Short mmCIF file of C-alpha atoms in Angstrom, two decimals:
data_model
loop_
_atom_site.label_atom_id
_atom_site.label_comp_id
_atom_site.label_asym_id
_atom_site.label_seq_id
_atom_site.Cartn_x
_atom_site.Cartn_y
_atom_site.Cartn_z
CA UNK Q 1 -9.04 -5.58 -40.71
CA UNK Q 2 -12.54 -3.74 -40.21
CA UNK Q 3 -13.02 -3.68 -36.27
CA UNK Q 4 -16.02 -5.38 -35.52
CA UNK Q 5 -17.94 -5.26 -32.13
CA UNK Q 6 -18.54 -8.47 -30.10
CA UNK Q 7 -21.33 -9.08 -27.03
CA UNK Q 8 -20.29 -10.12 -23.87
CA UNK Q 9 -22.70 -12.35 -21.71
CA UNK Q 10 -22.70 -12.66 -17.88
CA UNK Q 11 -23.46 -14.97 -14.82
CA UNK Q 12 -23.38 -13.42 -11.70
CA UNK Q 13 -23.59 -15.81 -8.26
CA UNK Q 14 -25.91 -15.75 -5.25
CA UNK Q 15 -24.47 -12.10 -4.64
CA UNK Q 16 -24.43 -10.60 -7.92
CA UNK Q 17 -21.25 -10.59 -8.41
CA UNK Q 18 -20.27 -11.64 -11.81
CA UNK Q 19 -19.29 -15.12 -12.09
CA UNK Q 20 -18.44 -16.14 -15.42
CA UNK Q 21 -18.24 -14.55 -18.91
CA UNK Q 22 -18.79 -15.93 -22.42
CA UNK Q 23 -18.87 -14.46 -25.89
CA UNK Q 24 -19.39 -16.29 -29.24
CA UNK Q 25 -16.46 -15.42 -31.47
CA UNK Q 26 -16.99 -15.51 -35.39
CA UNK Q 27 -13.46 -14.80 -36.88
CA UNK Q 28 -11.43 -15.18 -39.84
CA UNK Q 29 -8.42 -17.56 -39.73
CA UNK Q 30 -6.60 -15.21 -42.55
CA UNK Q 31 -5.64 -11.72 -42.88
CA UNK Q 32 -6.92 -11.66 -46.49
CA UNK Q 33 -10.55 -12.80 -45.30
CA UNK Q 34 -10.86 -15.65 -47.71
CA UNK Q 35 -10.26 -18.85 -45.45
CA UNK Q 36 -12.93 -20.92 -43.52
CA UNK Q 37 -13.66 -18.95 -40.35
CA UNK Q 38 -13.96 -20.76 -36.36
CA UNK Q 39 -16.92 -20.05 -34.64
CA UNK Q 40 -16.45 -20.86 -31.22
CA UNK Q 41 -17.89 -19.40 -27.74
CA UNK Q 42 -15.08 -17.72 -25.24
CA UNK Q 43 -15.32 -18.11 -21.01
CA UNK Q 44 -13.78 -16.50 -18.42
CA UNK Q 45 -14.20 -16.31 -14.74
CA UNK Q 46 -15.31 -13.29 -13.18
CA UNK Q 47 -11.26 -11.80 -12.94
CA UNK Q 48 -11.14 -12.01 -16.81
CA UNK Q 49 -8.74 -14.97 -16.44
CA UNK Q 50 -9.65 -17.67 -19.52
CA UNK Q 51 -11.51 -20.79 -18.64
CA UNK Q 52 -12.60 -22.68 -22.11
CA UNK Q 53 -13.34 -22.15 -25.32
CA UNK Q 54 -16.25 -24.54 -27.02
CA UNK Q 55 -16.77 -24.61 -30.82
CA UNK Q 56 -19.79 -24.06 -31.99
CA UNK Q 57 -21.77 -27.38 -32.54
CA UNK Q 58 -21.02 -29.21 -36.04
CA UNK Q 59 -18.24 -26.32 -36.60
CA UNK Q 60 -14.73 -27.99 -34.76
CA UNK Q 61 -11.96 -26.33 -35.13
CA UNK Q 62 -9.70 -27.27 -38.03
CA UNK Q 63 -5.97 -27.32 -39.10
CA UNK Q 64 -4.34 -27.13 -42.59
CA UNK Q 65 -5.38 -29.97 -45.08
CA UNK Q 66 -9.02 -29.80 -43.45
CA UNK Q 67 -7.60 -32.10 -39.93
CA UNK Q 68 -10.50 -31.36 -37.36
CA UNK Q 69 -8.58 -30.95 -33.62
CA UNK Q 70 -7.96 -34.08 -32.03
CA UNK Q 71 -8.49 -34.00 -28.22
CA UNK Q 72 -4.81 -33.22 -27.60
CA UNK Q 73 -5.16 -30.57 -30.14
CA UNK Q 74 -7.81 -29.09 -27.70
CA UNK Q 75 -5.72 -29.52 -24.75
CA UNK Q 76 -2.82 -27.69 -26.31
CA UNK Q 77 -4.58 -25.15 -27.39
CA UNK Q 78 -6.06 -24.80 -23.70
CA UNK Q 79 -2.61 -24.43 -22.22
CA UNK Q 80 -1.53 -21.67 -24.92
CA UNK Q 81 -4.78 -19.81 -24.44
CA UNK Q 82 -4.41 -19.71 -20.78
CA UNK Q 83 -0.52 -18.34 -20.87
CA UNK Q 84 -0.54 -14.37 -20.48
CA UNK Q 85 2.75 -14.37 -20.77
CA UNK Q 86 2.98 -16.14 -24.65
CA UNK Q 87 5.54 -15.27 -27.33
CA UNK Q 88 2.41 -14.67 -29.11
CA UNK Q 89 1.69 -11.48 -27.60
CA UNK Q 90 4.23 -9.86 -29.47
CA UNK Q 91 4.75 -12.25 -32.41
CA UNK Q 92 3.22 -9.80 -35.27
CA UNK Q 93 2.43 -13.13 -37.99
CA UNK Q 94 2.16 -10.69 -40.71
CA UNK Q 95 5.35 -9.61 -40.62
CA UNK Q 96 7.16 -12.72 -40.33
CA UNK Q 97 6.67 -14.37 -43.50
CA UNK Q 98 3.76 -16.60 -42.88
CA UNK Q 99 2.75 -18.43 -46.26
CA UNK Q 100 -0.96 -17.96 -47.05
CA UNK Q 101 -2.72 -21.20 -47.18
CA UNK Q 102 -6.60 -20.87 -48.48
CA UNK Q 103 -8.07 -23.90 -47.41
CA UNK Q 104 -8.41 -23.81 -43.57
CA UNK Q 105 -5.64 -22.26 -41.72
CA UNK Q 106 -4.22 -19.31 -43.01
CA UNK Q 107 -0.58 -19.98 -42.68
CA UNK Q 108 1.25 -23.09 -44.01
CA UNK Q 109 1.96 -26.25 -42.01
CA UNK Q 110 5.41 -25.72 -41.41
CA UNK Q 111 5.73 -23.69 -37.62
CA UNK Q 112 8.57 -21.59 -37.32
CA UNK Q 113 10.79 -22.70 -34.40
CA UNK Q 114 10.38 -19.04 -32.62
CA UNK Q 115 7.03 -20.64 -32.35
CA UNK Q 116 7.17 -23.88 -31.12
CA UNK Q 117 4.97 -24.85 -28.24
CA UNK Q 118 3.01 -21.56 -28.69
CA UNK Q 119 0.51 -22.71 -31.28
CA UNK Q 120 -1.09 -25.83 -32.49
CA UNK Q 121 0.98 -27.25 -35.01
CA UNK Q 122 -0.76 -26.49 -38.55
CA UNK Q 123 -3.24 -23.85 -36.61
CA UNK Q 124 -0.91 -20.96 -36.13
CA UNK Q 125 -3.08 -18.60 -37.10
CA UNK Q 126 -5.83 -20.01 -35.46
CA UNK Q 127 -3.67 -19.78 -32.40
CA UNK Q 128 -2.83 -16.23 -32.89
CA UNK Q 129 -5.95 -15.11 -33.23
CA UNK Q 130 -7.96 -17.05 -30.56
CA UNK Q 131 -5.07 -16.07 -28.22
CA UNK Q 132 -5.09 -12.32 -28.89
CA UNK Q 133 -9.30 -12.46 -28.50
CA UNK Q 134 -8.74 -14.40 -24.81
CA UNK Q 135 -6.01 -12.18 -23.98
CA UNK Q 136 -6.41 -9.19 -25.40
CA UNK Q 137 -8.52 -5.70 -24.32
CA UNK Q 138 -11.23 -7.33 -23.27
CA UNK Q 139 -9.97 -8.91 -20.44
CA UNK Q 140 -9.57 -5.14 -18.55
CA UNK Q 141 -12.62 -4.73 -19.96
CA UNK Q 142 -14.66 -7.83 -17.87
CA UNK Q 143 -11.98 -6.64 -14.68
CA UNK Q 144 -13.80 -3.05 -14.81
CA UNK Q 145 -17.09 -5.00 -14.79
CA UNK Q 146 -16.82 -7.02 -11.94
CA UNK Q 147 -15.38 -4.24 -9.93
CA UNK Q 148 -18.29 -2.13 -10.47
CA UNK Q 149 -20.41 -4.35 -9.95
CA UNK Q 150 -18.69 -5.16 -6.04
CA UNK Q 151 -20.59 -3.95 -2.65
CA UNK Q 152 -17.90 -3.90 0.09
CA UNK Q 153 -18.78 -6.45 1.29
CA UNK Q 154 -18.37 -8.30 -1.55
CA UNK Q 155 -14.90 -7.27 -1.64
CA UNK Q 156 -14.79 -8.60 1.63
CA UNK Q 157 -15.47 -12.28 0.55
CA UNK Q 158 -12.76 -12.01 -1.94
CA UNK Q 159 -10.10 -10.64 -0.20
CA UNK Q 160 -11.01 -13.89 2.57
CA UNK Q 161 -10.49 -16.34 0.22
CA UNK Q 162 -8.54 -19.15 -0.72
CA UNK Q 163 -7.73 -17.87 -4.55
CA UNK Q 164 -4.80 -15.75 -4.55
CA UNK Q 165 -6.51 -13.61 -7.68
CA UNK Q 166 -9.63 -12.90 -5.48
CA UNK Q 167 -7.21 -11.77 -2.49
CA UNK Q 168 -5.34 -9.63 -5.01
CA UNK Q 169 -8.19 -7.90 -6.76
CA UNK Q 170 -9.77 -7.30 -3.36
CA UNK Q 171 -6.78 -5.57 -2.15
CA UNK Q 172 -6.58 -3.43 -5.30
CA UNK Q 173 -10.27 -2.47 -3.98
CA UNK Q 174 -9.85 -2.26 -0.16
CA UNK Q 175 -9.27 1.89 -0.61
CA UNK Q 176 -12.23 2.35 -2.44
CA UNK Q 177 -14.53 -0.01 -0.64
CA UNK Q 178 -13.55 1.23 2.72
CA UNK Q 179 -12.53 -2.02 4.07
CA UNK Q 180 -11.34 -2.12 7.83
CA UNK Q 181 -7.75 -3.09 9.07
CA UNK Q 182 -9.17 -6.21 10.65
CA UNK Q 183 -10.30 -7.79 7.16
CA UNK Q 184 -6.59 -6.27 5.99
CA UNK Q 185 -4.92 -7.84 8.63
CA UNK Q 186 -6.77 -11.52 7.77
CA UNK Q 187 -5.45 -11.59 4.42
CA UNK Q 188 -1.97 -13.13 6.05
CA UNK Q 189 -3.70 -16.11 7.04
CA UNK Q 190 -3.51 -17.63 3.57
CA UNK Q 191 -1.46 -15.18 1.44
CA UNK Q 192 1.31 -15.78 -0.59
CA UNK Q 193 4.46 -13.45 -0.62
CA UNK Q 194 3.05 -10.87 -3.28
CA UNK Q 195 -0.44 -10.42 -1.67
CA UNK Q 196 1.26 -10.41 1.80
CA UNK Q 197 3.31 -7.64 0.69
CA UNK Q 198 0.08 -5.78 -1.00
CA UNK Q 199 -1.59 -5.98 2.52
CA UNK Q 200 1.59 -4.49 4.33
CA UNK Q 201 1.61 -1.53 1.86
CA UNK Q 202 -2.30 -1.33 2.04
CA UNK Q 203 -2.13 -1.33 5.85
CA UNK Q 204 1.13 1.09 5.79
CA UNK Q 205 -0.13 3.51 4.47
CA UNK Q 206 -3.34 3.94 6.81
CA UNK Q 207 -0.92 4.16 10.11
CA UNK Q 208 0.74 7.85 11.09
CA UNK Q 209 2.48 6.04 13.96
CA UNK Q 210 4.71 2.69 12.61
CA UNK Q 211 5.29 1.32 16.43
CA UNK Q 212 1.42 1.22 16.89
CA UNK Q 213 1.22 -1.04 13.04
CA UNK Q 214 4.54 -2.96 13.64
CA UNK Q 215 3.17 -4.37 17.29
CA UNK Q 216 -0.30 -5.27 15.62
CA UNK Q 217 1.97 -7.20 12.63
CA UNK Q 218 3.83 -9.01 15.61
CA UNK Q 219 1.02 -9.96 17.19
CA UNK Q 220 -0.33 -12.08 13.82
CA UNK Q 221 2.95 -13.92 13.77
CA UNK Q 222 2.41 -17.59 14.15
CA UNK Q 223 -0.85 -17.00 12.57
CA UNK Q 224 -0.46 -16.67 9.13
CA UNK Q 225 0.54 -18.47 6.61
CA UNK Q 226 4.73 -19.39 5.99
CA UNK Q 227 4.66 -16.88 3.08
CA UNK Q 228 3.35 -13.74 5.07
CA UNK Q 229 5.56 -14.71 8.13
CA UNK Q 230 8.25 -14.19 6.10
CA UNK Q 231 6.96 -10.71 4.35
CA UNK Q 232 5.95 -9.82 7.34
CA UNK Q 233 9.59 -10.07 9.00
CA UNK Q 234 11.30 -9.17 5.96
CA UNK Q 235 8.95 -5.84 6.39
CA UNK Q 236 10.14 -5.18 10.43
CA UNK Q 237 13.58 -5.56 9.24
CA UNK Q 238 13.48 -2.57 7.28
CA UNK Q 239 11.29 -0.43 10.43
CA UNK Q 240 14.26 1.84 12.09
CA UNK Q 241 11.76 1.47 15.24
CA UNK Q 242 13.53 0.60 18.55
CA UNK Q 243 9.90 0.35 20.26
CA UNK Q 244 10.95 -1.82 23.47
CA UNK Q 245 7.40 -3.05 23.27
CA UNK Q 246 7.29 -4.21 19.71
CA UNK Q 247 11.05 -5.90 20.75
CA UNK Q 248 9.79 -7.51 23.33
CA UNK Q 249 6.83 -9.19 21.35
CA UNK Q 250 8.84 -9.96 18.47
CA UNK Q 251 11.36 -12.08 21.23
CA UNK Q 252 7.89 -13.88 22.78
CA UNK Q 253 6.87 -14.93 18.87
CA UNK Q 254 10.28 -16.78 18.21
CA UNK Q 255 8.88 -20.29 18.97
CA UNK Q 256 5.84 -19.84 16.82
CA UNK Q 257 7.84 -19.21 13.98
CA UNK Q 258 8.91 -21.67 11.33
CA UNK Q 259 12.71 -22.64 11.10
CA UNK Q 260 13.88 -19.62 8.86
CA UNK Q 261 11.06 -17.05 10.64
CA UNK Q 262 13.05 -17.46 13.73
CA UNK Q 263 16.09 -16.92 11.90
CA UNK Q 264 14.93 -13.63 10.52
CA UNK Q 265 13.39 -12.69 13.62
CA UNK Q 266 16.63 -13.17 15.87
CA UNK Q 267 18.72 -11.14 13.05
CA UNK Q 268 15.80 -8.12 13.28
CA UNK Q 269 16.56 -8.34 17.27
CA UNK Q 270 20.55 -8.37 16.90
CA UNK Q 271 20.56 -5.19 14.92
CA UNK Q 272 17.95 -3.47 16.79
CA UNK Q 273 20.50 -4.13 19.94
CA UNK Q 274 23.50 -3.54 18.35
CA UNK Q 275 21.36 0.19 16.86
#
């Protein structure tokens, strides 16, 4: 199909910081250009992640035999839009025998069972297509935006917040921006496992002496959140430090600790005594 070039619109917050995306999509529902096209407007939040898509007024979206979307059409179609990790990324429609259908849709009624749950039933195409638009290269596209478009401080506010994404993209950033340990070291307040683990790597690799980050990363147990207690153990079990300092905190922490933190915490001590 001829590539054709779409605008992107932006809302940024009280910071400037982009906010929200949208882009009105006019697209064919066929690969042979001859079927009724869906206009509808695309949103995403400022980490490219998919948020809604509206049809244009007076223009719903339609399935074979001319059947407008119900509301639970537009529910299911919400759910497939916002799954990355769809069969539809790599389900190539042309290829697999899809029946041309001129009226609406583009493919016949029938879904293939490879298929089922991924589309609309009797909008496969339409599901395709609206899929690979939310998914697709734009998404890296609005990511690049946002991060050039982020003061340090900025990053700051994301990487203290209570969305995982935020905390992730900010620690992607935290080189660049120049962020200090101290805003590092907050991130295992509220972190779950992965972005605990980012932080330890982030914060790893700005220490040339381990005992001086493993006694700081002692010192935050039993102030974090269940997940980074646990990365955060699992990460001094694999330190071949025998710091009597860093020891001896790691002994005074035990009854902050949750039920298996203290278990992981008394095995780190046995085989630093036993080493």
């Amino acid at each position: 199909m001829e590539s054709i070039e779409y605008g992107v619109n932006m809302r940024r917050d009280v910071h400037g910081v982009p906010q929200a995306y949208w882009m009105p999509l006019f697209a064919s529902t066929c690969y042979n250009g001859k079927c009724k096209p869906l206009e509808v407007v695309l949103y995403w939040d400022a980490l490219g992640r998919f948020l809604n898509v509206y049809p244009v007024p007076g223009k719903p979206l339609s399935k074979t035999d001319h059947i407008v979307f119900s509301e639970a059409d537009y529910a299911q179609l919400d759910m497939i839009l916002k799954d990355r990790n769809s069969k539809l990324g790599s389900y190539l429609i042309q290829l697999h025998g899809a029946e041309e259908d001129r009226t609406v849709d583009g493919v016949s009624g029938a879904t293939t069972p490879y298929l089922h749950g991924a589309v609309v039933p009797g909008a496969v195409y339409s599901s395709w297509v609206l899929w690979h638009w939310v998914n697709g290269e734009v998404v890296g596209q609005l990511l690049e935006t946002t991060r050039r478009a982020m003061s340090k401080d900025d990053v700051v506010r994301f990487m203290t917040s209570d969305d995982q994404a935020q905390i992730r993209f900010a620690l992607e950033m935290a080189g660049q921006a120049g962020v200090e340990d101290d805003t590092v070291y907050r991130v295992f307040e509220k972190a779950d496992r992965d972005n605990a683990k980012r932080a330890l790597q982030v914060l790893n690799g700005r220490f040339t002496n381990p005992e001086e980050l493993d006694l700081r990363l002692v010192k935050m147990l039993g102030r974090t959140s269940e997940a980074a207690e646990w990365a955060i153990l699992d990460f001094l079990g694999t330190r071949e430090s025998h710091d009597p300092q860093v020891n001896k905190a790691l002994e005074s922490s035990i009854p902050k600790l949750t039920f298996i933190g203290r278990r992981k915490a008394q095995l780190i001590l046995k085989r630093k005594s036993a080493g």
